[in-house]
Short mmCIF file of C-alpha atoms in Angstrom, two decimals:
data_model
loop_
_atom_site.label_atom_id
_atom_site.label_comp_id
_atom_site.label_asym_id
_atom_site.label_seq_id
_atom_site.Cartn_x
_atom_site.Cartn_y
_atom_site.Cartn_z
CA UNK A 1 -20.35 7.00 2.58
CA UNK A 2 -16.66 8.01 3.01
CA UNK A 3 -14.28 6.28 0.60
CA UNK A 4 -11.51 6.79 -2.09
CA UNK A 5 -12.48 6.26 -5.46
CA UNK A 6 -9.90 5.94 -8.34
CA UNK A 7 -11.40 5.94 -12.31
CA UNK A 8 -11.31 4.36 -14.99
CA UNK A 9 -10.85 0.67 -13.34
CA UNK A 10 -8.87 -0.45 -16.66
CA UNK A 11 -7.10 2.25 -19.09
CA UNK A 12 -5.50 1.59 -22.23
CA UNK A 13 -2.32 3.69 -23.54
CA UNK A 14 -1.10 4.05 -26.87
CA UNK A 15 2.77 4.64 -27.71
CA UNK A 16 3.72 8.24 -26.98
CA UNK A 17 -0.07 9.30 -25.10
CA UNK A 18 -0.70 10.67 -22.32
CA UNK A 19 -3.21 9.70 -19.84
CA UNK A 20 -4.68 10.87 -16.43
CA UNK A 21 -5.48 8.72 -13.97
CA UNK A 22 -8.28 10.06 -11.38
CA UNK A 23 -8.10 9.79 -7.19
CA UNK A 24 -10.93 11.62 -5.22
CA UNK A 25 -11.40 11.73 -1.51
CA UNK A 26 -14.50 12.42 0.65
CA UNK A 27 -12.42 11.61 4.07
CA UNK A 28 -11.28 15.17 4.64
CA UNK A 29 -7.80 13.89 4.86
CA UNK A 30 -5.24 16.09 3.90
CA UNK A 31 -2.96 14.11 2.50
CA UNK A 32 -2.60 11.80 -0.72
CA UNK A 33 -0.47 9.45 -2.19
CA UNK A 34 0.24 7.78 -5.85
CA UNK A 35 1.60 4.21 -5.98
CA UNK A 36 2.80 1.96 -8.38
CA UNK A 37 2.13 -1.90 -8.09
CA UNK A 38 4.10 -4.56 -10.56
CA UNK A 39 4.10 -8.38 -9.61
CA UNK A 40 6.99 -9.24 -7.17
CA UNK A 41 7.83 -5.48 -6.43
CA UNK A 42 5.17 -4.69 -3.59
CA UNK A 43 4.11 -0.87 -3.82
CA UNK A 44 6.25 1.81 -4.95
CA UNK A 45 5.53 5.65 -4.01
CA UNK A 46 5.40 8.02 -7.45
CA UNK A 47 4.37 11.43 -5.46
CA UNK A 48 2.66 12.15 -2.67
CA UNK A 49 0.81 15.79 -1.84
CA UNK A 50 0.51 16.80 1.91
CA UNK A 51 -1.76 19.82 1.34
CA UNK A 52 -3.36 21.68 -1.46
CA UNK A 53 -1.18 22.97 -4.12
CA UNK A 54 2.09 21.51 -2.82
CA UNK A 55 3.42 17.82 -3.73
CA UNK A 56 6.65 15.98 -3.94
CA UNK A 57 8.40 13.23 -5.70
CA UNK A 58 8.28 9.76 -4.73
CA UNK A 59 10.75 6.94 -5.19
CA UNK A 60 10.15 6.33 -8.91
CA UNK A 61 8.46 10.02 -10.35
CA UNK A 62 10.49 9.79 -13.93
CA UNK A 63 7.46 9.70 -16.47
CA UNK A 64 5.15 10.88 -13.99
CA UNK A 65 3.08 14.40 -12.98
CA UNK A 66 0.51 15.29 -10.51
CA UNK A 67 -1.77 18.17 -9.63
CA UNK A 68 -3.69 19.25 -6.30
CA UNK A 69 -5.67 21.86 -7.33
CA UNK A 70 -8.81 20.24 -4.68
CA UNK A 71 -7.97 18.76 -1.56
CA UNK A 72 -10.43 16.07 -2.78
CA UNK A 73 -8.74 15.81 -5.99
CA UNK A 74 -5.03 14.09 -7.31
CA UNK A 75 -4.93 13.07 -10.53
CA UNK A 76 -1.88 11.76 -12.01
CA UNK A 77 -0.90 12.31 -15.51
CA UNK A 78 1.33 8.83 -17.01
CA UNK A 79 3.33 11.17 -19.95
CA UNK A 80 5.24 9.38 -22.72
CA UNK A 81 8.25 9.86 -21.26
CA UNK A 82 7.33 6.47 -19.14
CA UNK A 83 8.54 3.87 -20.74
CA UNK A 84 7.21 0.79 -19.03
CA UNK A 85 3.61 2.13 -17.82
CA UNK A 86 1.86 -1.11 -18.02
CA UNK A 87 1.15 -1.32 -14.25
CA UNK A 88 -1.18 -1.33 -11.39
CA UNK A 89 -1.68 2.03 -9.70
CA UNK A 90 -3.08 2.27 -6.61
CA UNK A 91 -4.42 6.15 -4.62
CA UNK A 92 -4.38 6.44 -1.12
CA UNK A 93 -5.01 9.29 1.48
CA UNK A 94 -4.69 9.72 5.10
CA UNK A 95 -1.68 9.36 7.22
CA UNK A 96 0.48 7.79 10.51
CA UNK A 97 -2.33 9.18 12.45
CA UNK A 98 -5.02 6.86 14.48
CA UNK A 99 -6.96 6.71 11.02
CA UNK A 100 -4.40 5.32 9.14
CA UNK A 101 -4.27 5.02 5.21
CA UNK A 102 -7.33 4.29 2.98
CA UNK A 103 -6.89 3.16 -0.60
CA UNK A 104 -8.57 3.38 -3.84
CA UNK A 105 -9.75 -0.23 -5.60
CA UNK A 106 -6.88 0.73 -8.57
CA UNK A 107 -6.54 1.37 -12.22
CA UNK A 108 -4.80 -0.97 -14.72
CA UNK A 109 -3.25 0.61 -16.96
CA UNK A 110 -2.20 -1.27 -20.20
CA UNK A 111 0.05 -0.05 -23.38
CA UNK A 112 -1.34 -1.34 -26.39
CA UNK B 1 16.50 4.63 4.49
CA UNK B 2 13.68 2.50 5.91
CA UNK B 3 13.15 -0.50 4.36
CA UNK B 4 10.57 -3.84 4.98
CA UNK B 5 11.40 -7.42 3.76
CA UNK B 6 8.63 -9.99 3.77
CA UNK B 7 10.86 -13.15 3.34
CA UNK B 8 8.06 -15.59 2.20
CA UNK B 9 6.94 -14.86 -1.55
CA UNK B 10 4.45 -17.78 -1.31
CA UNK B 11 3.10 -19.59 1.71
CA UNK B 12 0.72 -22.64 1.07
CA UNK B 13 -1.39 -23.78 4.12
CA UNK B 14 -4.05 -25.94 4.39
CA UNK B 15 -7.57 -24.73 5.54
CA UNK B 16 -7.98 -25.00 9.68
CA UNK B 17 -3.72 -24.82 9.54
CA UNK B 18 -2.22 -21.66 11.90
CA UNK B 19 -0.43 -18.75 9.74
CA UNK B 20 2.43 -16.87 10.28
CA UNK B 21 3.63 -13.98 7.90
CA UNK B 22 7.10 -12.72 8.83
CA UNK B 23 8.05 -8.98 8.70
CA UNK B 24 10.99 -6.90 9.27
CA UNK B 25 11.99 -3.50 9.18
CA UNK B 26 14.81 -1.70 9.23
CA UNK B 27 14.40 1.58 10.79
CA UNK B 28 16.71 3.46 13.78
CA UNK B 29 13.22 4.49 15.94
CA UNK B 30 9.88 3.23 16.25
CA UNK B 31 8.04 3.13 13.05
CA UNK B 32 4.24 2.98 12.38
CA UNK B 33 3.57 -0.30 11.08
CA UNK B 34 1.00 -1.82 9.10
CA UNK B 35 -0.87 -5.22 7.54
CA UNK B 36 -2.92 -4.92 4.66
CA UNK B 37 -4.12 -7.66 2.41
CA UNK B 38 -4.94 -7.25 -1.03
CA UNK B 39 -7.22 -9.94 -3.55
CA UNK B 40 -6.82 -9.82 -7.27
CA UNK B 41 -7.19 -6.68 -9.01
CA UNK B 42 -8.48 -5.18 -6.02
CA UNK B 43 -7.25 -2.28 -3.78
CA UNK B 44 -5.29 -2.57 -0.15
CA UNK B 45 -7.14 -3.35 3.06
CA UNK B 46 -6.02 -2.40 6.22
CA UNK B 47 -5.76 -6.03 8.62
CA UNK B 48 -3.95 -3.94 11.44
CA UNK B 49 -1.79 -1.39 12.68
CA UNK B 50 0.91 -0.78 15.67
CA UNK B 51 1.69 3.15 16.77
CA UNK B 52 2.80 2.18 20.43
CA UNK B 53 1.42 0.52 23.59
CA UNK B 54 0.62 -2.61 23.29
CA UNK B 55 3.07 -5.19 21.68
CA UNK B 56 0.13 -7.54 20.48
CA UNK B 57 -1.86 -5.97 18.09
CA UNK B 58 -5.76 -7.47 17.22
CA UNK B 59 -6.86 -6.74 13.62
CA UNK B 60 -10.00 -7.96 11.41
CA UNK B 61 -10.45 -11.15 10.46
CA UNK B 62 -8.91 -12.58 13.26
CA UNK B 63 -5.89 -11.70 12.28
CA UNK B 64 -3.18 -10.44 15.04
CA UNK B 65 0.33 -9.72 14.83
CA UNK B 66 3.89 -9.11 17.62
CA UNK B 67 5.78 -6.09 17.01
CA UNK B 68 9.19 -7.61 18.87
CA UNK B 69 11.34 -4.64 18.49
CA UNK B 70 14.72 -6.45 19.42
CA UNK B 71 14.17 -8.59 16.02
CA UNK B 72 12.56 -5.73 14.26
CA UNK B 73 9.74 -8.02 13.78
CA UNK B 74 6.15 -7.28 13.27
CA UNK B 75 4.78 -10.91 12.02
CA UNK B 76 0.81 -11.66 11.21
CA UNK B 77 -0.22 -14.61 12.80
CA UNK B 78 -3.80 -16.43 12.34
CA UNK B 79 -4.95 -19.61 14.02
CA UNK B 80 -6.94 -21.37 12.08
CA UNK B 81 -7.10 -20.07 8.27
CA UNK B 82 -9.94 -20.00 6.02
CA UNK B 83 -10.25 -20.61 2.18
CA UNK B 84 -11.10 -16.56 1.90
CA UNK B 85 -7.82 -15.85 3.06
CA UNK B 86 -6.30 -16.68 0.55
CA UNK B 87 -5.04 -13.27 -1.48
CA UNK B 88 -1.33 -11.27 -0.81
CA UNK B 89 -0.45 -10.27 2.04
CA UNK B 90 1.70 -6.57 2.54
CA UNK B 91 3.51 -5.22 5.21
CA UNK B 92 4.20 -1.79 5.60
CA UNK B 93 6.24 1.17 7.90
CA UNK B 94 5.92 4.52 7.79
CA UNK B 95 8.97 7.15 9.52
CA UNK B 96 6.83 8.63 12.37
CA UNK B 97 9.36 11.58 11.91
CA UNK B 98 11.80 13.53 9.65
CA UNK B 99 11.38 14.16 5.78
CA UNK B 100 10.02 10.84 5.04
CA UNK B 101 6.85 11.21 7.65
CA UNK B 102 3.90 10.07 6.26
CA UNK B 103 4.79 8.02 3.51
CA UNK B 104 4.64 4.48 3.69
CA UNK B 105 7.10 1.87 2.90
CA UNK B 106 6.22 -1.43 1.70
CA UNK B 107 8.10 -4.74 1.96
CA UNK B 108 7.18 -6.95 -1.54
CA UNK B 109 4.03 -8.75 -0.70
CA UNK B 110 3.51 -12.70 0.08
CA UNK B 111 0.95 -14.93 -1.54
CA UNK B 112 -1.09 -17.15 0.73
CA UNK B 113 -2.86 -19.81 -0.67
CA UNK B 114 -5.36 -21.95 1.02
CA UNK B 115 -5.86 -25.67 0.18
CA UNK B 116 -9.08 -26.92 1.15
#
């Protein structure tokens, strides 16, 4: 079954940690993006990676790195330098192509 | 710099009632544009999409929506709503050239509720 899958569903941070968030696709699509969700604000793009080993800054990057080692794989790494991570981030993959964009079901992420 | 505005934070309709979400863009050529509709703590899903053709645009659900490019308008419409509509509601555009191809834009979400 093709999908997007984004782990852990809920993630708690600590003051001055680091964490990873996961995003791997079995679509094939070359393409991935990292988004940002907060009440009020809609979505916000982070980074985005258009093939392997190449991505770019989004609107809002500051705090933020990524990796595309995999096509399937594009984790992103929330550094201390964020200083208001408590959001909703949301992977997606695909395109403005006839297929469209598919997202992941999310990870909360929560400072504590 | 493309940008969407969903004027409506909040829409409350009663169940059976007709629906109409209002989008628009601002973009110099003909974007890529998208529904999706998201429930609580859950992920985006893709209602229904306009690349060209066809002004009137069918989607899931029985959802539809009118890209009217002299109002730069792409509005979701429903006839008759059901309580499992109920959730928020995004539009979205995407540059279908240039830099910025690919990425979408996305305007800042309205809540539908449903009374029953």
């Amino acid at each position: 079954d093709g999908g997007i899958t984004q782990s852990p569903k809920y993630l708690f941070r600590k003051e001055g940690q680091n964490v990873t968030l996961s995003c791997e696709q079995n679509l094939n699509h070359d393409a991935m993006y990292w988004y940002r969700q907060d009440p009020g604000q809609g979505l916000r793009l982070i980074y985005y990676s258009q093939i392997v080993n190449d991505f770019q800054k989004g609107d809002i990057a500051e705090g933020y790195s990524v990796s595309r080692e995999k096509k399937e794989s594009f984790p992103l790494t929330v550094t201390s330098a964020q200083k208001n991570p408590t959001a909703f981030y949301l992977c997606a993959t695909g395109g403005a192509s006839n297929y469209g964009y598919t997202f992941g079901s999310g990870t909360r992420l929560t400072v504590v | 710099a493309q940008s969407v505005t969903q004027p409506d934070i909040h829409i409350t309709v009663s169940e059976g009632a007709s629906l109409e979400l209002r989008c628009n863009y601002s973009y110099g050529a003909t974007p890529y544009l998208f529904w999706y509709v998201q429930s609580p703590g859950q992920g985006l899903q893709l209602l229904l999409k306009y690349f060209s053709g066809d002004t009137l645009v069918q989607g899931i659900k029985g959802f539809e929506a009118e890209f009217k490019r002299s109002q730069s308008s792409f509005n979701l419409r429903k006839p008759s709503v059901h309580w499992s509509d109920a959730a928020e509601y995004f539009c979205a555009v995407v540059d279908a050239g240039g830099t910025s191809y690919g990425k979408l834009t996305f305007g800042q979400g309205t809540i539908l509720t449903v009374h029953p």
